[in-house]
Amino acid sequence: MAVLVVPQANAVALSVQLKDTIKQGSGSIDLFRAKQQKNNLSAADLEEMRSDHGGSLVFAVDVNEAANGSEKASCQGVAIESAVLTIVVGGNSFSFSDYSTPTESMLAKFGSTERKLYHTLIGQTGSSLITPSSSSALSGSSYDALITMPVNIALDNATSATLDITLLETNTSLGDPEAFYDFTAGFEDLALVSAEDSSFLAGLAPGQSEAPLVITQGQVLNPIDSWVYFPSSVEYYIAAYEDNYPAKSDYDFNDLVVGYRVGLGMTAEKVSSLLIYGYIIARGSGFTHDWYLHIGLPDEASGTGMVNLFQAGSSVQESGYPKSISQSGSFDQRLLQGTKSLMQVPGLEFANTEAEVSLIQGQKFSVSFDFDTPLNLADIALPPYDPYLHVTNTGYEIHLPEYASRLGSSVNNAEGVGGFKNEQGYPFVVIIPEDWEPPLEHVDLGEAYSTFLGYVSSSSAQNESWYTVPSATKIKGIGKAFWKWD
């Protein structure tokens, strides 16, 4: 957890811990009462802080939550339902309810399954990242997230200043992200912070990279009313590939396994933004690949965005990331490049496909994309979209059977090869709409999942849930709890 660095006593505006806290989801915070009485703020102090932030008061919050859902010491959070700052000046009362935080998420309130956008507070516990001067008013205290509240009146004559804040009681029965952003019986400390300290803390962003469904300001720029996720806000599509196309080879479908989720940001019933989250789950191939996601859009669609690629189990991005992207027409972007160099076990050929070899985590990727002009939802291709592979060693693309090749430089185009099924009707990529375990190395998919053969021979009319009935000794048990590492 971050500890704020506080300017020394000769600074104009000092960060100050406040006495009142948020307890069991709510708090009434008196801005004139500091945790230590000697640090009580005056009206002139409040005005200096407001001026220091260009007309806003900025609060730092020490997020202090139990480990529910995917919360852990390095990443925990709560959501804000409301925050109202009431200022009394000259006997007149002024209320300010506009506020912002560095992060937001789509969440359902207790008693509802409808998700709406809420501001969130994210942080972490554990050892301090920075130790301040022992003379600081905040020495030994830890803070994570920021709340910024614009105040358009001068405060140097204020006689009362109170922040009433209510945290969101989430519908935890839905699992994450609601279970992550619930509040418990713990309490959150608050501090009024200087511009220097708020800038420092905003740069640290403790816990943000690991939180589920975080929509970071500056990544998605268009205003969003709601989000629609595919397959859902808590599940992923699993794409598994046999990469020796057009030869059937060992047909073990673990040559590359990727989990991905797509979110559509809705504004006035139109799609104005796009989010993509995903992980590399397994790589059981001597080949290397590039992995693309193609989402069909109208020809007139256009926009810009950002691609992030995080090192396994880390908030640190791979070299060369993040990358800015722009697109016209359909969305078609390479999100993973050189999979063999990305996911590897030193000294071994494969990762997460052999029975006696320990599991490793793969890289996490994400995309934020804003459309120049919002699109009709009906004009966007249906999920699971077209997640396709370009096998660098052979030059072939591998798509779902209903899609055509897309890369002008691929062998498919040069040879006029398509269809992406062999003569017996066997595909080279399967998409599973939930958690799934790939076959062990060199184990045929039909051997690991015996009803798969009936699924193929019936042209997908029978045994549609073939992926739920594995042979336990012929699969690599990875599990979403492991590969989805934050």
Tab-separated table of C-alpha atoms in Angstrom:
chain	number	residue	atom	x	y	z
A	1	MET	CA	0.000	0.000	0.000
A	2	ALA	CA	1.228	3.518	-0.748
A	3	VAL	CA	2.243	5.928	1.982
A	4	LEU	CA	1.992	9.557	1.015
A	5	VAL	CA	5.004	11.797	0.870
A	6	VAL	CA	4.040	15.022	2.630
A	7	PRO	CA	5.657	18.423	2.165
A	8	GLN	CA	7.541	19.825	5.146
A	9	ALA	CA	6.116	22.452	7.510
A	10	ASN	CA	7.167	25.413	5.391
A	11	ALA	CA	4.941	24.312	2.477
A	12	VAL	CA	1.836	26.323	1.630
A	13	ALA	CA	-0.634	23.412	1.706
A	14	LEU	CA	-0.098	20.328	3.861
A	15	SER	CA	-1.863	16.977	3.559
A	16	VAL	CA	-3.830	16.261	6.746
A	17	GLN	CA	-5.459	13.098	8.084
A	18	LEU	CA	-9.081	13.604	9.084
A	19	LYS	CA	-10.578	12.276	12.306
A	20	ASP	CA	-13.850	10.875	10.954
A	21	THR	CA	-13.862	7.649	8.930
A	22	ILE	CA	-16.130	5.584	6.688
A	23	LYS	CA	-17.540	2.785	8.856
A	24	GLN	CA	-19.655	-0.093	7.550
A	25	GLY	CA	-20.200	1.677	4.270
A	26	SER	CA	-20.950	5.250	5.284
A	27	GLY	CA	-19.378	8.247	6.955
A	28	SER	CA	-19.915	11.897	7.758
A	29	ILE	CA	-16.496	13.538	7.563
A	30	ASP	CA	-15.915	16.906	9.261
A	31	LEU	CA	-13.184	18.650	7.271
A	32	PHE	CA	-12.272	20.865	10.202
A	33	ARG	CA	-11.416	17.919	12.483
A	34	ALA	CA	-8.006	16.363	11.939
A	35	LYS	CA	-6.966	13.033	13.400
A	36	GLN	CA	-4.547	14.932	15.612
A	37	GLN	CA	-6.110	18.093	17.001
A	38	LYS	CA	-2.931	20.108	16.483
A	39	ASN	CA	-3.414	19.613	12.713
A	40	ASN	CA	-6.996	20.949	12.589
A	41	LEU	CA	-7.606	22.857	9.368
A	42	SER	CA	-8.894	26.414	9.209
A	43	ALA	CA	-11.143	27.877	6.538
A	44	ALA	CA	-8.075	29.587	5.084
A	45	ASP	CA	-6.343	26.178	4.867
A	46	LEU	CA	-9.294	24.730	2.954
A	47	GLU	CA	-9.247	27.621	0.518
A	48	GLU	CA	-5.499	27.171	-0.036
A	49	MET	CA	-6.069	23.496	-0.821
A	50	ARG	CA	-8.951	24.314	-3.145
A	51	SER	CA	-6.809	26.862	-4.995
A	52	ASP	CA	-3.873	24.461	-5.032
A	53	HIS	CA	-6.057	21.983	-6.987
A	54	GLY	CA	-7.517	24.560	-9.374
A	55	GLY	CA	-10.944	24.763	-7.715
A	56	SER	CA	-11.336	21.287	-6.217
A	57	LEU	CA	-10.816	19.525	-2.914
A	58	VAL	CA	-9.022	16.180	-3.210
A	59	PHE	CA	-9.348	13.380	-0.662
A	60	ALA	CA	-7.086	10.364	-0.309
A	61	VAL	CA	-8.711	7.167	0.973
A	62	ASP	CA	-7.086	4.261	2.799
A	63	VAL	CA	-8.984	1.271	1.351
A	64	ASN	CA	-9.310	-1.315	4.133
A	65	GLU	CA	-11.338	-4.350	3.044
A	66	ALA	CA	-11.571	-8.073	3.713
A	67	ALA	CA	-10.468	-10.504	0.992
A	68	ASN	CA	-13.834	-11.265	-0.654
A	69	GLY	CA	-14.174	-12.329	-4.289
A	70	SER	CA	-10.789	-11.875	-5.964
A	71	GLU	CA	-9.637	-9.285	-3.431
A	72	LYS	CA	-6.208	-9.872	-1.930
A	73	ALA	CA	-3.512	-7.925	-0.118
A	74	SER	CA	-2.177	-6.429	-3.343
A	75	CYS	CA	-5.587	-5.438	-4.704
A	76	GLN	CA	-8.870	-4.570	-2.976
A	77	GLY	CA	-11.645	-2.107	-3.621
A	78	VAL	CA	-14.996	-0.515	-2.876
A	79	ALA	CA	-17.474	1.459	-4.975
A	80	ILE	CA	-19.093	4.808	-4.168
A	81	GLU	CA	-22.863	5.140	-4.321
A	82	SER	CA	-22.947	8.840	-3.380
A	83	ALA	CA	-20.756	11.622	-2.046
A	84	VAL	CA	-22.031	15.065	-1.040
A	85	LEU	CA	-19.893	17.892	0.266
A	86	THR	CA	-21.831	20.512	2.244
A	87	ILE	CA	-20.209	23.900	2.906
A	88	VAL	CA	-21.683	26.652	5.101
A	89	VAL	CA	-20.499	30.194	4.311
A	90	GLY	CA	-22.071	33.287	5.889
A	91	GLY	CA	-25.026	31.252	7.114
A	92	ASN	CA	-25.739	29.897	3.614
A	93	SER	CA	-25.414	26.193	2.818
A	94	PHE	CA	-23.915	24.980	-0.476
A	95	SER	CA	-23.937	21.337	-1.608
A	96	PHE	CA	-21.568	19.726	-4.108
A	97	SER	CA	-22.299	16.212	-5.373
A	98	ASP	CA	-20.094	16.005	-8.465
A	99	TYR	CA	-17.009	13.889	-7.891
A	100	SER	CA	-14.578	11.667	-9.727
A	101	THR	CA	-12.123	8.876	-8.951
A	102	PRO	CA	-9.347	7.437	-11.150
A	103	THR	CA	-11.354	4.257	-11.791
A	104	GLU	CA	-14.908	3.097	-12.538
A	105	SER	CA	-16.605	-0.284	-12.947
A	106	MET	CA	-19.941	-1.753	-14.020
A	107	LEU	CA	-21.646	-3.124	-10.879
A	108	ALA	CA	-25.039	-4.355	-9.718
A	109	LYS	CA	-26.478	-2.987	-6.487
A	110	PHE	CA	-27.761	-5.367	-3.796
A	111	GLY	CA	-31.184	-6.689	-4.826
A	112	SER	CA	-30.608	-6.030	-8.536
A	113	THR	CA	-28.857	-7.792	-11.416
A	114	GLU	CA	-28.693	-4.677	-13.601
A	115	ARG	CA	-25.166	-3.306	-13.781
A	116	LYS	CA	-24.522	0.427	-13.824
A	117	LEU	CA	-21.356	2.504	-13.866
A	118	TYR	CA	-19.965	3.500	-10.447
A	119	HIS	CA	-16.833	5.292	-9.349
A	120	THR	CA	-14.506	2.928	-7.479
A	121	LEU	CA	-11.700	3.192	-4.927
A	122	ILE	CA	-8.909	0.646	-5.373
A	123	GLY	CA	-5.855	0.026	-3.219
A	124	GLN	CA	-3.623	-2.518	-1.555
A	125	THR	CA	-2.425	-3.539	1.887
A	126	GLY	CA	0.954	-4.710	3.103
A	127	SER	CA	4.285	-2.987	3.370
A	128	SER	CA	4.661	0.669	2.466
A	129	LEU	CA	5.974	1.638	-0.947
A	130	ILE	CA	7.465	4.863	0.389
A	131	THR	CA	8.286	5.940	3.955
A	132	PRO	CA	7.678	9.651	4.643
A	133	SER	CA	9.445	11.939	7.064
A	134	SER	CA	8.722	11.083	10.709
A	135	SER	CA	7.640	14.686	11.241
A	136	SER	CA	4.842	14.381	8.690
A	137	ALA	CA	1.238	14.554	9.871
A	138	LEU	CA	0.633	11.362	7.878
A	139	SER	CA	3.722	9.483	9.029
A	140	GLY	CA	2.943	5.777	9.284
A	141	SER	CA	-0.413	6.057	7.536
A	142	SER	CA	-1.302	4.419	4.226
A	143	TYR	CA	-3.472	5.767	1.423
A	144	ASP	CA	-4.530	4.421	-1.970
A	145	ALA	CA	-7.267	6.091	-3.994
A	146	LEU	CA	-8.359	9.663	-4.680
A	147	ILE	CA	-11.725	11.443	-4.701
A	148	THR	CA	-11.808	14.814	-6.463
A	149	MET	CA	-14.732	17.171	-5.771
A	150	PRO	CA	-15.034	20.453	-7.703
A	151	VAL	CA	-15.961	23.383	-5.421
A	152	ASN	CA	-16.805	26.640	-7.212
A	153	ILE	CA	-16.997	28.932	-4.171
A	154	ALA	CA	-14.258	30.401	-2.008
A	155	LEU	CA	-13.843	28.658	1.361
A	156	ASP	CA	-11.852	31.208	3.364
A	157	ASN	CA	-15.016	32.242	5.255
A	158	ALA	CA	-16.496	28.755	5.624
A	159	THR	CA	-17.852	27.880	9.083
A	160	SER	CA	-18.737	24.252	8.360
A	161	ALA	CA	-17.531	21.669	5.808
A	162	THR	CA	-18.830	18.073	5.833
A	163	LEU	CA	-18.382	15.225	3.365
A	164	ASP	CA	-21.166	12.632	3.530
A	165	ILE	CA	-20.168	9.498	1.673
A	166	THR	CA	-22.000	6.211	1.087
A	167	LEU	CA	-20.378	3.126	-0.367
A	168	LEU	CA	-22.293	0.852	-2.732
A	169	GLU	CA	-23.737	-2.348	-1.282
A	170	THR	CA	-23.146	-4.696	-4.194
A	171	ASN	CA	-25.007	-7.846	-5.202
A	172	THR	CA	-22.274	-10.273	-4.125
A	173	SER	CA	-24.346	-13.282	-5.225
A	174	LEU	CA	-23.195	-12.469	-8.769
A	175	GLY	CA	-19.571	-13.141	-7.862
A	176	ASP	CA	-16.940	-10.817	-9.269
A	177	PRO	CA	-16.809	-7.931	-9.875
A	178	GLU	CA	-19.521	-7.340	-7.225
A	179	ALA	CA	-17.813	-9.570	-4.643
A	180	PHE	CA	-14.579	-7.680	-5.177
A	181	TYR	CA	-16.144	-4.234	-4.748
A	182	ASP	CA	-18.290	-5.020	-1.700
A	183	PHE	CA	-17.582	-3.277	1.586
A	184	THR	CA	-17.120	-5.109	4.873
A	185	ALA	CA	-17.134	-4.158	8.548
A	186	GLY	CA	-13.748	-2.477	8.160
A	187	PHE	CA	-13.283	1.266	7.993
A	188	GLU	CA	-11.649	3.655	5.547
A	189	ASP	CA	-9.526	6.590	6.695
A	190	LEU	CA	-9.568	9.827	4.717
A	191	ALA	CA	-7.126	12.688	4.291
A	192	LEU	CA	-7.231	16.036	2.543
A	193	VAL	CA	-4.179	16.110	0.316
A	194	SER	CA	-2.043	18.685	-1.393
A	195	ALA	CA	-1.628	18.871	-5.163
A	196	GLU	CA	1.869	17.418	-4.851
A	197	ASP	CA	0.658	14.389	-2.888
A	198	SER	CA	-2.398	13.762	-5.078
A	199	SER	CA	-0.198	13.802	-8.180
A	200	PHE	CA	2.202	11.357	-6.516
A	201	LEU	CA	-0.554	8.956	-5.502
A	202	ALA	CA	-2.296	9.144	-8.897
A	203	GLY	CA	0.974	8.091	-10.510
A	204	LEU	CA	1.377	5.093	-8.205
A	205	ALA	CA	-2.174	3.802	-8.861
A	206	PRO	CA	-1.826	1.033	-6.241
A	207	GLY	CA	-3.849	-2.117	-6.984
A	208	GLN	CA	-5.484	-0.792	-10.148
A	209	SER	CA	-3.792	-3.146	-12.630
A	210	GLU	CA	-5.096	-6.217	-10.781
A	211	ALA	CA	-8.717	-5.203	-10.166
A	212	PRO	CA	-11.533	-6.867	-12.162
A	213	LEU	CA	-13.399	-4.835	-14.776
A	214	VAL	CA	-11.568	-1.613	-14.075
A	215	ILE	CA	-12.358	1.088	-16.599
A	216	THR	CA	-9.435	3.465	-16.180
A	217	GLN	CA	-10.012	7.096	-17.064
A	218	GLY	CA	-7.790	7.996	-19.995
A	219	GLN	CA	-8.167	4.525	-21.523
A	220	VAL	CA	-11.817	4.762	-22.559
A	221	LEU	CA	-12.443	8.391	-23.413
A	222	ASN	CA	-16.043	8.400	-24.658
A	223	PRO	CA	-18.780	8.885	-22.026
A	224	ILE	CA	-20.494	5.556	-21.277
A	225	ASP	CA	-24.008	4.890	-19.938
A	226	SER	CA	-23.639	1.120	-19.543
A	227	TRP	CA	-21.563	-1.873	-20.621
A	228	VAL	CA	-22.574	-5.119	-22.304
A	229	TYR	CA	-20.088	-7.996	-21.951
A	230	PHE	CA	-19.639	-11.183	-23.989
A	231	PRO	CA	-19.805	-13.937	-22.896
A	232	SER	CA	-20.477	-12.094	-19.585
A	233	SER	CA	-18.803	-9.715	-17.168
A	234	VAL	CA	-17.273	-12.636	-15.255
A	235	GLU	CA	-16.684	-15.315	-17.921
A	236	TYR	CA	-14.333	-15.702	-20.884
A	237	TYR	CA	-14.478	-17.394	-24.246
A	238	ILE	CA	-11.724	-19.997	-24.551
A	239	ALA	CA	-10.148	-20.304	-28.025
A	240	ALA	CA	-8.079	-23.481	-28.545
A	241	TYR	CA	-6.084	-24.180	-31.724
A	242	GLU	CA	-4.544	-27.070	-33.647
A	243	ASP	CA	-1.811	-25.180	-35.491
A	244	ASN	CA	-0.542	-27.681	-38.109
A	245	TYR	CA	-3.315	-26.651	-40.528
A	246	PRO	CA	-4.178	-27.964	-43.069
A	247	ALA	CA	-2.793	-31.271	-41.688
A	248	LYS	CA	-4.731	-32.787	-38.748
A	249	SER	CA	-1.498	-33.665	-36.881
A	250	ASP	CA	-1.874	-34.810	-33.238
A	251	TYR	CA	-5.126	-32.825	-32.929
A	252	ASP	CA	-4.539	-32.036	-29.256
A	253	PHE	CA	-5.876	-28.444	-29.425
A	254	ASN	CA	-3.352	-27.116	-26.939
A	255	ASP	CA	-0.979	-25.507	-29.437
A	256	LEU	CA	-2.339	-22.182	-28.253
A	257	VAL	CA	-5.145	-21.604	-25.755
A	258	VAL	CA	-6.375	-18.049	-25.155
A	259	GLY	CA	-9.148	-16.663	-22.929
A	260	TYR	CA	-10.853	-13.429	-24.023
A	261	ARG	CA	-13.827	-11.230	-23.125
A	262	VAL	CA	-15.341	-8.302	-25.052
A	263	GLY	CA	-17.219	-5.330	-23.622
A	264	LEU	CA	-19.323	-2.882	-25.617
A	265	GLY	CA	-19.749	0.576	-24.117
A	266	MET	CA	-23.277	1.918	-24.697
A	267	THR	CA	-24.176	5.594	-24.981
A	268	ALA	CA	-27.811	6.461	-25.716
A	269	GLU	CA	-28.412	2.878	-26.944
A	270	LYS	CA	-25.469	2.994	-29.367
A	271	VAL	CA	-22.002	1.461	-29.086
A	272	SER	CA	-19.394	4.159	-28.561
A	273	SER	CA	-16.475	2.178	-27.082
A	274	LEU	CA	-14.964	-1.277	-27.008
A	275	LEU	CA	-13.020	-3.134	-24.302
A	276	ILE	CA	-11.168	-6.432	-24.641
A	277	TYR	CA	-9.570	-8.448	-21.816
A	278	GLY	CA	-7.663	-11.702	-22.174
A	279	TYR	CA	-4.934	-14.122	-21.085
A	280	ILE	CA	-2.631	-16.685	-22.649
A	281	ILE	CA	-3.588	-19.972	-20.957
A	282	ALA	CA	-1.374	-22.626	-22.578
A	283	ARG	CA	1.111	-23.047	-25.445
A	284	GLY	CA	1.911	-26.586	-26.577
A	285	SER	CA	3.576	-26.027	-29.934
A	286	GLY	CA	7.011	-25.960	-31.490
A	287	PHE	CA	5.664	-23.215	-33.754
A	288	THR	CA	5.179	-19.578	-32.866
A	289	HIS	CA	2.086	-17.555	-33.666
A	290	ASP	CA	0.457	-14.153	-33.788
A	291	TRP	CA	-3.065	-13.984	-32.346
A	292	TYR	CA	-5.657	-11.602	-33.788
A	293	LEU	CA	-9.197	-10.637	-32.862
A	294	HIS	CA	-11.498	-9.599	-35.697
A	295	ILE	CA	-14.891	-8.055	-34.911
A	296	GLY	CA	-17.053	-7.273	-37.940
A	297	LEU	CA	-18.139	-3.616	-38.135
A	298	PRO	CA	-19.673	-1.361	-40.802
A	299	ASP	CA	-17.307	0.004	-43.459
A	300	GLU	CA	-17.752	3.535	-42.133
A	301	ALA	CA	-16.657	2.634	-38.585
A	302	SER	CA	-13.457	4.240	-37.327
A	303	GLY	CA	-11.722	5.002	-34.066
A	304	THR	CA	-8.590	4.971	-31.940
A	305	GLY	CA	-7.437	3.085	-28.886
A	306	MET	CA	-4.731	1.461	-26.830
A	307	VAL	CA	-3.336	-2.096	-26.554
A	308	ASN	CA	-1.793	-3.200	-23.249
A	309	LEU	CA	0.270	-6.367	-22.688
A	310	PHE	CA	1.263	-7.194	-19.119
A	311	GLN	CA	4.006	-9.521	-17.992
A	312	ALA	CA	2.730	-12.687	-16.304
A	313	GLY	CA	1.426	-11.977	-12.807
A	314	SER	CA	2.579	-8.361	-12.989
A	315	SER	CA	1.368	-4.814	-13.481
A	316	VAL	CA	4.498	-4.171	-15.592
A	317	GLN	CA	3.900	-4.092	-19.341
A	318	GLU	CA	5.998	-5.956	-21.883
A	319	SER	CA	8.589	-3.943	-23.797
A	320	GLY	CA	6.968	-1.743	-26.438
A	321	TYR	CA	3.595	-1.507	-24.673
A	322	PRO	CA	1.164	0.160	-24.403
A	323	LYS	CA	0.620	0.707	-28.127
A	324	SER	CA	-1.686	3.246	-29.730
A	325	ILE	CA	-3.919	1.890	-32.496
A	326	SER	CA	-6.317	3.285	-35.072
A	327	GLN	CA	-8.794	1.410	-37.226
A	328	SER	CA	-11.226	1.949	-40.091
A	329	GLY	CA	-13.914	-0.556	-41.015
A	330	SER	CA	-13.948	-3.800	-39.043
A	331	PHE	CA	-11.898	-4.090	-35.871
A	332	ASP	CA	-8.971	-6.395	-36.698
A	333	GLN	CA	-5.921	-6.171	-34.461
A	334	ARG	CA	-2.937	-8.356	-33.595
A	335	LEU	CA	-3.083	-8.606	-29.801
A	336	LEU	CA	-0.361	-11.231	-29.230
A	337	GLN	CA	2.857	-11.358	-31.253
A	338	GLY	CA	5.380	-14.184	-31.070
A	339	THR	CA	3.585	-16.466	-28.612
A	340	LYS	CA	6.569	-18.810	-28.225
A	341	SER	CA	8.711	-16.026	-26.815
A	342	LEU	CA	5.872	-14.708	-24.670
A	343	MET	CA	4.882	-17.871	-22.799
A	344	GLN	CA	7.761	-20.209	-22.112
A	345	VAL	CA	9.324	-22.407	-19.433
A	346	PRO	CA	13.151	-22.129	-19.502
A	347	GLY	CA	14.629	-25.311	-20.943
A	348	LEU	CA	11.277	-26.721	-22.079
A	349	GLU	CA	9.449	-26.656	-25.389
A	350	PHE	CA	5.902	-26.283	-24.077
A	351	ALA	CA	3.970	-24.433	-21.360
A	352	ASN	CA	0.975	-25.829	-19.406
A	353	THR	CA	0.418	-28.908	-21.597
A	354	GLU	CA	2.539	-31.692	-20.026
A	355	ALA	CA	1.359	-33.861	-17.141
A	356	GLU	CA	4.357	-33.664	-14.806
A	357	VAL	CA	5.365	-30.051	-15.440
A	358	SER	CA	4.310	-27.236	-13.092
A	359	LEU	CA	1.932	-24.574	-14.328
A	360	ILE	CA	3.040	-21.067	-15.226
A	361	GLN	CA	0.948	-17.955	-15.711
A	362	GLY	CA	0.634	-16.326	-19.111
A	363	GLN	CA	0.534	-12.704	-20.180
A	364	LYS	CA	-2.585	-10.587	-19.774
A	365	PHE	CA	-3.722	-8.281	-22.577
A	366	SER	CA	-6.347	-5.562	-22.772
A	367	VAL	CA	-7.655	-3.132	-25.361
A	368	SER	CA	-9.586	0.101	-25.020
A	369	PHE	CA	-11.058	1.542	-28.210
A	370	ASP	CA	-13.263	4.591	-28.810
A	371	PHE	CA	-15.347	4.930	-31.968
A	372	ASP	CA	-15.361	8.294	-33.719
A	373	THR	CA	-19.108	7.910	-34.297
A	374	PRO	CA	-21.300	5.567	-32.191
A	375	LEU	CA	-22.562	2.421	-33.951
A	376	ASN	CA	-25.874	0.576	-33.892
A	377	LEU	CA	-25.549	-2.620	-31.877
A	378	ALA	CA	-27.261	-4.541	-34.694
A	379	ASP	CA	-24.442	-3.521	-37.084
A	380	ILE	CA	-21.766	-5.268	-34.999
A	381	ALA	CA	-20.926	-8.917	-35.682
A	382	LEU	CA	-22.159	-11.470	-33.178
A	383	PRO	CA	-19.874	-13.104	-30.607
A	384	PRO	CA	-17.660	-15.077	-30.233
A	385	TYR	CA	-16.356	-13.028	-33.198
A	386	ASP	CA	-13.334	-14.183	-35.211
A	387	PRO	CA	-10.296	-14.917	-32.999
A	388	TYR	CA	-7.702	-16.188	-35.466
A	389	LEU	CA	-4.147	-17.392	-35.545
A	390	HIS	CA	-1.331	-16.656	-37.958
A	391	VAL	CA	1.242	-19.448	-37.692
A	392	THR	CA	4.577	-17.780	-38.367
A	393	ASN	CA	6.429	-21.016	-39.240
A	394	THR	CA	3.943	-22.221	-41.878
A	395	GLY	CA	2.438	-18.919	-42.975
A	396	TYR	CA	-1.147	-20.166	-42.632
A	397	GLU	CA	-4.059	-18.426	-40.940
A	398	ILE	CA	-6.469	-20.478	-38.818
A	399	HIS	CA	-10.059	-19.257	-38.392
A	400	LEU	CA	-13.415	-20.624	-37.369
A	401	PRO	CA	-14.965	-22.488	-40.341
A	402	GLU	CA	-17.441	-19.724	-41.177
A	403	TYR	CA	-14.732	-17.078	-41.661
A	404	ALA	CA	-12.333	-16.339	-44.518
A	405	SER	CA	-8.631	-15.550	-44.326
A	406	ARG	CA	-7.799	-11.880	-43.836
A	407	LEU	CA	-4.040	-11.363	-44.109
A	408	GLY	CA	-2.827	-10.529	-47.588
A	409	SER	CA	0.590	-12.018	-46.856
A	410	SER	CA	-0.662	-15.406	-45.613
A	411	VAL	CA	-0.244	-18.709	-47.465
A	412	ASN	CA	-4.043	-19.097	-47.436
A	413	ASN	CA	-4.431	-16.199	-49.855
A	414	ALA	CA	-1.502	-17.259	-52.037
A	415	GLU	CA	-2.863	-20.823	-52.394
A	416	GLY	CA	-6.558	-19.977	-52.288
A	417	VAL	CA	-6.979	-22.255	-49.257
A	418	GLY	CA	-10.019	-21.788	-47.012
A	419	GLY	CA	-12.806	-23.563	-45.203
A	420	PHE	CA	-10.819	-24.311	-42.042
A	421	LYS	CA	-12.160	-27.854	-41.769
A	422	ASN	CA	-10.572	-31.019	-43.097
A	423	GLU	CA	-12.349	-33.485	-45.395
A	424	GLN	CA	-13.935	-35.264	-42.429
A	425	GLY	CA	-15.377	-32.013	-41.084
A	426	TYR	CA	-12.908	-31.530	-38.234
A	427	PRO	CA	-12.176	-27.860	-37.343
A	428	PHE	CA	-8.808	-26.411	-36.376
A	429	VAL	CA	-10.086	-24.017	-33.735
A	430	VAL	CA	-12.815	-24.498	-31.138
A	431	ILE	CA	-14.427	-21.802	-28.991
A	432	ILE	CA	-15.697	-22.864	-25.582
A	433	PRO	CA	-18.039	-20.433	-23.784
A	434	GLU	CA	-16.786	-21.154	-20.251
A	435	ASP	CA	-13.856	-22.480	-18.217
A	436	TRP	CA	-12.216	-25.476	-19.940
A	437	GLU	CA	-9.169	-27.732	-19.590
A	438	PRO	CA	-7.067	-28.519	-22.703
A	439	PRO	CA	-5.882	-32.043	-23.554
A	440	LEU	CA	-2.415	-33.114	-22.476
A	441	GLU	CA	0.377	-32.958	-25.035
A	442	HIS	CA	-0.214	-35.343	-27.993
A	443	VAL	CA	-3.658	-36.436	-26.678
A	444	ASP	CA	-6.320	-36.197	-29.390
A	445	LEU	CA	-9.233	-33.901	-28.481
A	446	GLY	CA	-11.657	-36.750	-29.182
A	447	GLU	CA	-9.770	-38.942	-26.732
A	448	ALA	CA	-9.760	-36.311	-23.985
A	449	TYR	CA	-13.434	-35.428	-24.635
A	450	SER	CA	-15.113	-38.547	-25.976
A	451	THR	CA	-18.400	-36.909	-27.030
A	452	PHE	CA	-16.549	-34.470	-29.294
A	453	LEU	CA	-16.600	-37.081	-32.084
A	454	GLY	CA	-20.379	-37.236	-31.965
A	455	TYR	CA	-20.515	-33.462	-32.046
A	456	VAL	CA	-18.430	-33.335	-35.247
A	457	SER	CA	-20.141	-36.269	-37.001
A	458	SER	CA	-23.564	-34.688	-36.391
A	459	SER	CA	-22.438	-31.335	-37.853
A	460	SER	CA	-22.712	-29.792	-34.376
A	461	ALA	CA	-26.344	-30.873	-33.930
A	462	GLN	CA	-25.636	-33.340	-31.094
A	463	ASN	CA	-23.394	-33.425	-28.034
A	464	GLU	CA	-23.248	-29.628	-27.968
A	465	SER	CA	-21.875	-29.684	-24.411
A	466	TRP	CA	-19.037	-32.084	-25.296
A	467	TYR	CA	-16.526	-29.798	-23.576
A	468	THR	CA	-18.090	-30.443	-20.138
A	469	VAL	CA	-17.288	-34.190	-20.083
A	470	PRO	CA	-13.496	-34.695	-20.003
A	471	SER	CA	-11.412	-37.750	-19.222
A	472	ALA	CA	-9.710	-36.549	-16.043
A	473	THR	CA	-6.409	-38.345	-16.785
A	474	LYS	CA	-6.087	-36.866	-20.272
A	475	ILE	CA	-6.425	-33.133	-19.621
A	476	LYS	CA	-4.150	-30.495	-18.106
A	477	GLY	CA	-5.949	-29.040	-15.086
A	478	ILE	CA	-5.221	-25.330	-15.292
A	479	GLY	CA	-8.454	-23.706	-14.146
A	480	LYS	CA	-9.596	-20.105	-14.432
A	481	ALA	CA	-8.652	-19.423	-10.810
A	482	PHE	CA	-5.031	-19.885	-11.919
A	483	TRP	CA	-4.808	-18.482	-15.444
A	484	LYS	CA	-6.928	-15.424	-14.655
A	485	TRP	CA	-4.309	-14.128	-12.259
A	486	ASP	CA	-6.019	-10.866	-11.357
